[in-house]
Tab-separated table of C-alpha atoms in Angstrom:
chain	number	residue	atom	x	y	z
A	1	MET	CA	-1.753	-11.867	14.878
A	2	PRO	CA	-4.314	-8.781	14.432
A	3	ASP	CA	-5.269	-8.417	17.520
A	4	SER	CA	-1.211	-8.416	18.772
A	5	ALA	CA	-0.305	-6.401	16.095
A	6	ARG	CA	-2.987	-3.940	17.029
A	7	GLU	CA	-1.258	-4.618	21.246
A	8	LEU	CA	2.213	-3.639	20.157
A	9	CYS	CA	1.126	-0.618	18.465
A	10	TRP	CA	-0.310	0.847	21.106
A	11	ARG	CA	2.777	-0.339	23.129
A	12	GLN	CA	5.015	1.265	21.234
A	13	PHE	CA	3.112	4.889	20.314
A	14	ASP	CA	3.112	4.835	24.187
A	15	ALA	CA	6.629	4.630	25.129
A	16	PHE	CA	7.678	7.060	22.794
A	17	ALA	CA	4.518	9.793	24.655
A	18	THR	CA	7.233	9.189	28.041
A	19	ALA	CA	8.028	12.065	26.628
A	20	GLY	CA	7.468	15.088	24.051
A	21	PRO	CA	6.575	16.905	22.158
A	22	TYR	CA	9.779	16.086	19.559
A	23	GLU	CA	11.565	17.289	16.123
A	24	GLN	CA	10.430	15.914	13.407
A	25	ALA	CA	12.213	12.712	13.262
A	26	THR	CA	11.533	11.951	16.711
A	27	ALA	CA	8.106	12.131	16.095
A	28	LYS	CA	8.196	10.235	13.435
A	29	LEU	CA	9.256	7.524	14.648
A	30	ALA	CA	6.636	8.025	17.319
A	31	LEU	CA	3.372	8.523	15.225
A	32	GLN	CA	4.782	6.020	12.642
A	33	PRO	CA	3.174	2.476	15.066
A	34	LEU	CA	-0.411	4.157	14.328
A	35	ILE	CA	-0.353	4.270	10.642
A	36	ASN	CA	0.183	0.770	11.022
A	37	LEU	CA	-2.904	0.550	12.723
A	38	GLY	CA	-5.170	1.990	9.564
A	39	ARG	CA	-3.073	-0.760	7.539
A	40	LEU	CA	-4.183	-3.254	10.099
A	41	HIS	CA	-7.791	-2.778	8.848
A	42	THR	CA	-7.194	-1.721	5.273
A	43	ARG	CA	-5.568	-5.484	5.360
A	44	ASP	CA	-8.309	-6.459	7.814
A	45	GLY	CA	-10.447	-5.057	4.635
A	46	HIS	CA	-11.902	-2.510	7.175
A	47	GLY	CA	-10.842	0.643	4.323
A	48	ASN	CA	-13.931	3.503	5.816
A	49	ALA	CA	-12.293	2.365	9.362
A	50	ALA	CA	-8.996	2.542	8.482
A	51	TYR	CA	-9.392	6.501	6.113
A	52	ARG	CA	-10.722	7.049	9.792
A	53	VAL	CA	-7.408	6.427	11.345
A	54	HIS	CA	-5.666	7.889	8.722
A	55	HIS	CA	-8.084	11.534	8.189
A	56	SER	CA	-7.617	11.729	12.127
A	57	MET	CA	-4.237	11.447	12.115
A	58	PHE	CA	-3.924	14.497	8.820
A	59	GLN	CA	-6.739	16.956	10.822
A	60	ALA	CA	-5.056	16.432	14.507
A	61	ALA	CA	-1.499	17.506	12.868
A	62	LYS	CA	-2.287	20.079	11.129
A	63	ALA	CA	-3.903	21.861	13.726
A	64	LEU	CA	-2.095	20.013	17.179
A	65	THR	CA	-4.905	19.243	18.623
A	66	THR	CA	-6.480	15.625	19.261
A	67	ALA	CA	-6.774	12.901	17.060
A	68	SER	CA	-9.389	10.243	18.171
A	69	ILE	CA	-7.810	6.412	17.048
A	70	ASP	CA	-9.637	3.258	17.390
A	71	GLY	CA	-11.782	3.696	20.482
A	72	ARG	CA	-8.914	6.641	22.924
A	73	GLU	CA	-7.711	9.826	22.232
A	74	VAL	CA	-4.005	10.869	20.852
A	75	ASP	CA	-2.677	15.395	21.725
A	76	LEU	CA	-0.339	15.228	18.909
A	77	ALA	CA	0.769	18.624	20.512
A	78	ARG	CA	2.164	16.116	23.130
A	79	VAL	CA	4.583	14.675	19.932
A	80	VAL	CA	4.797	17.543	17.736
A	81	ARG	CA	7.337	19.854	17.973
A	82	SER	CA	5.717	23.305	16.357
A	83	GLY	CA	7.154	25.410	13.847
A	84	ASP	CA	9.257	23.886	11.114
A	85	ASP	CA	8.695	20.592	12.648
A	86	HIS	CA	4.986	20.819	12.518
A	87	GLN	CA	5.269	21.723	9.320
A	88	ALA	CA	7.630	18.782	8.732
A	89	VAL	CA	5.323	16.073	9.588
A	90	VAL	CA	1.639	17.834	8.296
A	91	GLN	CA	3.729	16.929	4.842
A	92	TRP	CA	4.606	13.649	5.941
A	93	LEU	CA	0.671	13.035	7.186
A	94	TRP	CA	-0.396	14.255	3.883
A	95	THR	CA	1.034	11.908	1.639
A	96	VAL	CA	0.746	9.256	4.003
A	97	LEU	CA	-3.697	10.608	4.145
A	98	LEU	CA	-3.568	10.347	-0.270
A	99	ALA	CA	-1.540	7.397	-0.626
A	100	ASP	CA	-2.363	4.608	2.582
A	101	GLY	CA	-5.569	6.764	2.806
A	102	LEU	CA	-7.373	7.321	-0.115
A	103	ARG	CA	-5.548	3.658	-2.015
A	104	ALA	CA	-7.820	2.258	2.090
A	105	ARG	CA	-11.341	3.874	0.486
A	106	CYS	CA	-10.400	2.143	-2.492
A	107	ARG	CA	-10.747	-0.678	-1.130
A	108	ALA	CA	-14.420	0.143	0.706
A	109	GLY	CA	-15.273	0.791	-3.046
A	110	ARG	CA	-16.008	4.159	-2.618
A	111	TRP	CA	-14.592	5.965	-5.263
A	112	SER	CA	-17.038	9.610	-6.467
A	113	GLU	CA	-15.968	10.106	-1.974
A	114	VAL	CA	-12.511	9.090	-2.709
A	115	LEU	CA	-12.512	11.317	-6.221
A	116	ALA	CA	-13.624	13.763	-4.260
A	117	GLN	CA	-10.479	14.242	-1.588
A	118	ALA	CA	-8.858	13.142	-3.965
A	119	GLU	CA	-8.692	16.471	-5.158
A	120	GLN	CA	-10.209	18.033	-1.441
A	121	HIS	CA	-6.159	17.533	-0.805
A	122	ARG	CA	-4.672	17.939	-3.563
A	123	GLY	CA	-3.359	14.985	-4.458
A	124	ILE	CA	-3.216	14.390	-7.864
A	125	GLY	CA	-0.420	14.924	-10.067
A	126	GLU	CA	1.445	15.023	-12.633
A	127	ARG	CA	3.245	12.023	-12.220
A	128	LEU	CA	1.369	8.564	-12.043
A	129	PHE	CA	1.211	8.432	-8.427
A	130	ASP	CA	-1.294	7.227	-5.191
A	131	GLY	CA	-3.767	10.137	-6.592
A	132	ARG	CA	-4.001	10.645	-9.668
A	133	GLN	CA	-3.804	6.568	-10.420
A	134	ILE	CA	-7.037	6.519	-8.431
A	135	ALA	CA	-8.208	9.958	-10.239
A	136	ILE	CA	-8.489	8.078	-13.111
A	137	VAL	CA	-9.966	4.402	-11.693
A	138	ALA	CA	-13.160	6.976	-9.849
A	139	HIS	CA	-13.004	8.586	-13.377
A	140	SER	CA	-14.063	5.681	-15.795
A	141	ALA	CA	-15.408	3.605	-12.566
A	142	VAL	CA	-18.783	6.002	-12.435
A	143	GLY	CA	-18.727	6.188	-16.382
A	144	ASP	CA	-16.794	9.781	-16.908
A	145	HIS	CA	-14.040	7.722	-19.755
A	146	ALA	CA	-13.433	10.394	-21.622
A	147	GLU	CA	-11.815	11.757	-18.017
A	148	ALA	CA	-9.941	8.658	-17.798
A	149	LEU	CA	-9.258	8.428	-20.890
A	150	ARG	CA	-7.789	12.369	-20.468
A	151	LEU	CA	-5.381	11.959	-17.641
A	152	ILE	CA	-3.527	9.422	-18.831
A	153	ASP	CA	-2.254	10.567	-22.050
A	154	THR	CA	-1.642	13.325	-20.037
A	155	THR	CA	0.448	12.178	-17.799
A	156	THR	CA	4.407	12.625	-16.638
A	157	ALA	CA	4.800	9.384	-17.087
A	158	SER	CA	9.008	9.730	-16.708
A	159	THR	CA	10.124	5.795	-15.856
A	160	VAL	CA	9.068	2.190	-17.149
A	161	TRP	CA	7.245	1.297	-13.973
A	162	GLU	CA	5.004	3.897	-14.413
A	163	GLN	CA	4.684	3.450	-18.171
A	164	THR	CA	3.176	0.139	-17.513
A	165	VAL	CA	1.521	1.586	-15.379
A	166	ALA	CA	-0.706	3.930	-17.836
A	167	ALA	CA	-0.585	0.976	-20.398
A	168	CYS	CA	-2.866	-0.898	-17.635
A	169	LEU	CA	-4.900	1.885	-16.630
A	170	THR	CA	-5.310	2.016	-20.783
A	171	VAL	CA	-6.565	-0.925	-21.684
A	172	LEU	CA	-8.602	-0.988	-18.266
A	173	CYS	CA	-10.240	2.638	-19.345
A	174	ARG	CA	-11.336	1.276	-22.352
A	175	THR	CA	-12.096	-1.822	-21.819
A	176	TRP	CA	-14.965	-0.466	-18.935
A	177	ALA	CA	-16.391	1.416	-21.468
A	178	GLY	CA	-16.788	-0.867	-23.999
A	179	GLN	CA	-14.391	0.742	-26.494
A	180	PRO	CA	-11.800	-1.976	-28.639
A	181	ALA	CA	-8.480	-1.998	-27.111
A	182	LEU	CA	-6.247	-4.568	-29.263
A	183	SER	CA	-3.161	-2.463	-29.708
A	184	GLU	CA	-3.484	-1.564	-25.936
A	185	THR	CA	-3.022	-4.748	-24.871
A	186	ALA	CA	-0.166	-4.955	-26.652
A	187	ALA	CA	1.965	-2.083	-25.755
A	188	MET	CA	1.225	-3.843	-22.138
A	189	ARG	CA	2.112	-6.695	-22.635
A	190	GLU	CA	5.645	-4.966	-23.975
A	191	ALA	CA	5.034	-2.101	-21.127
A	192	TYR	CA	5.837	-4.988	-18.509
A	193	LEU	CA	7.787	-7.807	-20.448
A	194	ARG	CA	10.512	-4.164	-20.193
A	195	LEU	CA	10.494	-3.409	-16.687
A	196	GLU	CA	13.306	-4.788	-14.543
A	197	PRO	CA	12.667	-6.688	-11.172
A	198	ASP	CA	14.013	-4.758	-8.545
A	199	PRO	CA	14.324	-7.262	-5.029
A	200	GLY	CA	12.695	-4.366	-3.170
A	201	HIS	CA	8.510	-4.278	-5.369
A	202	THR	CA	8.773	-7.797	-5.307
A	203	VAL	CA	5.796	-7.938	-4.459
A	204	PHE	CA	4.476	-4.802	-6.561
A	205	HIS	CA	5.573	-6.959	-10.070
A	206	ILE	CA	4.504	-9.569	-9.425
A	207	ARG	CA	0.643	-7.930	-8.926
A	208	LEU	CA	0.935	-5.803	-11.652
A	209	GLY	CA	1.593	-8.646	-13.838
A	210	LEU	CA	-1.305	-10.279	-12.561
A	211	THR	CA	-3.252	-6.766	-13.429
A	212	ALA	CA	-2.102	-7.118	-17.102
A	213	ALA	CA	-2.620	-10.648	-16.975
A	214	SER	CA	-6.655	-10.028	-16.243
A	215	LEU	CA	-6.601	-7.119	-18.348
A	216	THR	CA	-6.595	-9.394	-21.667
A	217	SER	CA	-7.916	-12.907	-23.313
A	218	ASP	CA	-5.020	-12.916	-26.016
A	219	ALA	CA	-3.219	-16.105	-25.055
A	220	ARG	CA	0.033	-15.069	-26.308
A	221	ASP	CA	0.199	-12.514	-23.929
A	222	LEU	CA	-1.041	-14.135	-21.045
A	223	ARG	CA	1.851	-17.336	-21.841
A	224	SER	CA	4.571	-14.680	-22.338
A	225	ILE	CA	3.013	-12.783	-18.779
A	226	GLY	CA	2.758	-15.169	-17.077
A	227	ARG	CA	6.208	-15.964	-18.172
A	228	THR	CA	7.849	-13.449	-16.342
A	229	ILE	CA	5.278	-13.521	-13.377
A	230	GLU	CA	6.472	-16.415	-12.930
A	231	ARG	CA	9.851	-16.413	-13.495
A	232	ILE	CA	10.402	-13.069	-10.409
A	233	VAL	CA	8.366	-15.445	-8.074
A	234	VAL	CA	10.700	-18.426	-8.420
A	235	GLU	CA	13.572	-16.522	-8.111
A	236	ALA	CA	12.977	-14.076	-5.136
A	237	ALA	CA	11.606	-16.264	-2.826
A	238	ASP	CA	8.783	-14.203	-1.664
A	239	ALA	CA	6.061	-16.046	0.727
A	240	TYR	CA	4.070	-12.908	-0.291
A	241	ALA	CA	4.115	-13.425	-4.134
A	242	ALA	CA	4.016	-16.729	-4.000
A	243	GLN	CA	0.798	-16.802	-2.038
A	244	ASP	CA	-0.656	-14.730	-4.628
A	245	ILE	CA	-0.095	-16.809	-7.064
A	246	LEU	CA	-1.350	-19.607	-5.971
A	247	ALA	CA	-4.438	-18.002	-4.800
A	248	LEU	CA	-4.906	-18.106	-8.791
A	249	GLY	CA	-5.002	-21.584	-8.930
A	250	GLY	CA	-4.729	-22.316	-12.330
A	251	GLN	CA	-5.831	-19.146	-13.894
A	252	LEU	CA	-2.207	-18.827	-14.237
A	253	PRO	CA	-0.459	-21.477	-16.319
A	254	LEU	CA	2.264	-22.541	-13.226
A	255	ALA	CA	5.555	-25.570	-14.174
A	256	GLU	CA	4.481	-27.814	-11.491
A	257	HIS	CA	8.881	-27.190	-9.936
A	258	SER	CA	8.052	-24.184	-9.772
A	259	ALA	CA	4.703	-24.573	-8.335
A	260	SER	CA	5.876	-26.911	-6.219
A	261	VAL	CA	8.699	-24.480	-4.845
A	262	LEU	CA	6.694	-21.069	-3.834
A	263	ARG	CA	3.771	-23.490	-1.464
A	264	GLU	CA	7.262	-24.566	0.206
A	265	THR	CA	8.936	-21.330	-0.129
A	266	VAL	CA	5.022	-20.608	1.703
A	267	ARG	CA	5.124	-23.230	4.099
A	268	ALA	CA	8.849	-22.771	4.969
A	269	ALA	CA	7.713	-18.796	6.073
A	270	SER	CA	4.137	-20.151	8.249
A	271	LEU	CA	2.141	-17.544	6.340
A	272	GLY	CA	-1.628	-17.969	7.674
A	273	THR	CA	-0.116	-19.386	10.502
A	274	THR	CA	-0.514	-19.025	14.570
A	275	VAL	CA	2.696	-18.679	15.879
A	276	PRO	CA	4.213	-20.802	17.552
A	277	PRO	CA	4.318	-19.958	21.540
A	278	GLN	CA	7.913	-20.713	22.589
A	279	LEU	CA	9.263	-17.686	20.066
A	280	LEU	CA	6.254	-15.908	20.553
A	281	ASP	CA	6.751	-15.595	24.036
A	282	ASP	CA	10.086	-14.856	22.960
A	283	LEU	CA	8.554	-12.010	20.534
A	284	ILE	CA	7.271	-10.169	23.932
A	285	LEU	CA	10.712	-10.102	25.943
A	286	ALA	CA	12.573	-8.644	22.938
A	287	VAL	CA	9.814	-6.159	23.245
A	288	ARG	CA	9.504	-4.639	27.048
A	289	GLY	CA	13.209	-4.985	26.187
A	290	ALA	CA	13.679	-2.512	23.339
A	291	GLU	CA	10.207	-0.976	24.825
A	292	GLN	CA	12.730	-0.266	27.968
A	293	GLU	CA	15.572	1.338	25.687
A	294	ILE	CA	13.106	3.796	23.666
A	295	ILE	CA	12.080	5.328	27.424
A	296	ALA	CA	15.451	5.430	28.639
A	297	ALA	CA	16.530	7.356	24.830
A	298	LEU	CA	13.552	9.273	25.206
A	299	HIS	CA	14.500	10.632	28.608
A	300	SER	CA	18.163	11.029	27.942
A	301	CYS	CA	17.937	13.665	26.100
């Protein structure tokens, strides 16, 4: 439903565009559907188009001018108030650009450009968030493995998830550099097994485990990581995580019962199928009602 999703994004924004400019909380609500347009491009594999959306919004917000988004002109001055509200929205869109925008460019494999943009937008902090992860992979991807490993070694990894990501990145960079990584691979396995499941981050946990599994050739590591992934995804009943696992075929050994549970989870969520006409009609009816409520609320303020 990508086309329908884009239409709904614009309808939501257009409802907010009937009034304004807004204080920061409402301005963020108004701009969220435009951010989602960029994310839809990323999901479709169009990383450069996604980056253009996020970058255009950030630049337009800074100058309170017009952004060009998928062929439409959006005047940010009519959405965001000046003053403190303006600065707060610019700061928010900066974080979106660093997270969603640069990640989209990574999908396009433009590592040198991604690194330059991360540095330009001051996005490489001490913690292992998107900007620093991108810088590490970008340096290693262009052959500067020493700098990549230095960035890992000097990272402030204060949480278990950051320590696990750092361990995965260490193995990745040493592998790309043609360096031995036996002890680092064992450390990666132990770090992943220490990571506590979080219902709100199931897909992240699963994909991190799959990354760790792909970086090891040790049968013991693969079994222990695989069993952990299997348990988490079955208990979570998350259709997207289940789909990721099933897409691997036999690369990650699964008990037959677990594989059956995952197939049923995907089937029950109707992933990969079209929305039944009646449900689509119900959705559009609900959207119309929501549009009317949004417009009424905005004009009553």
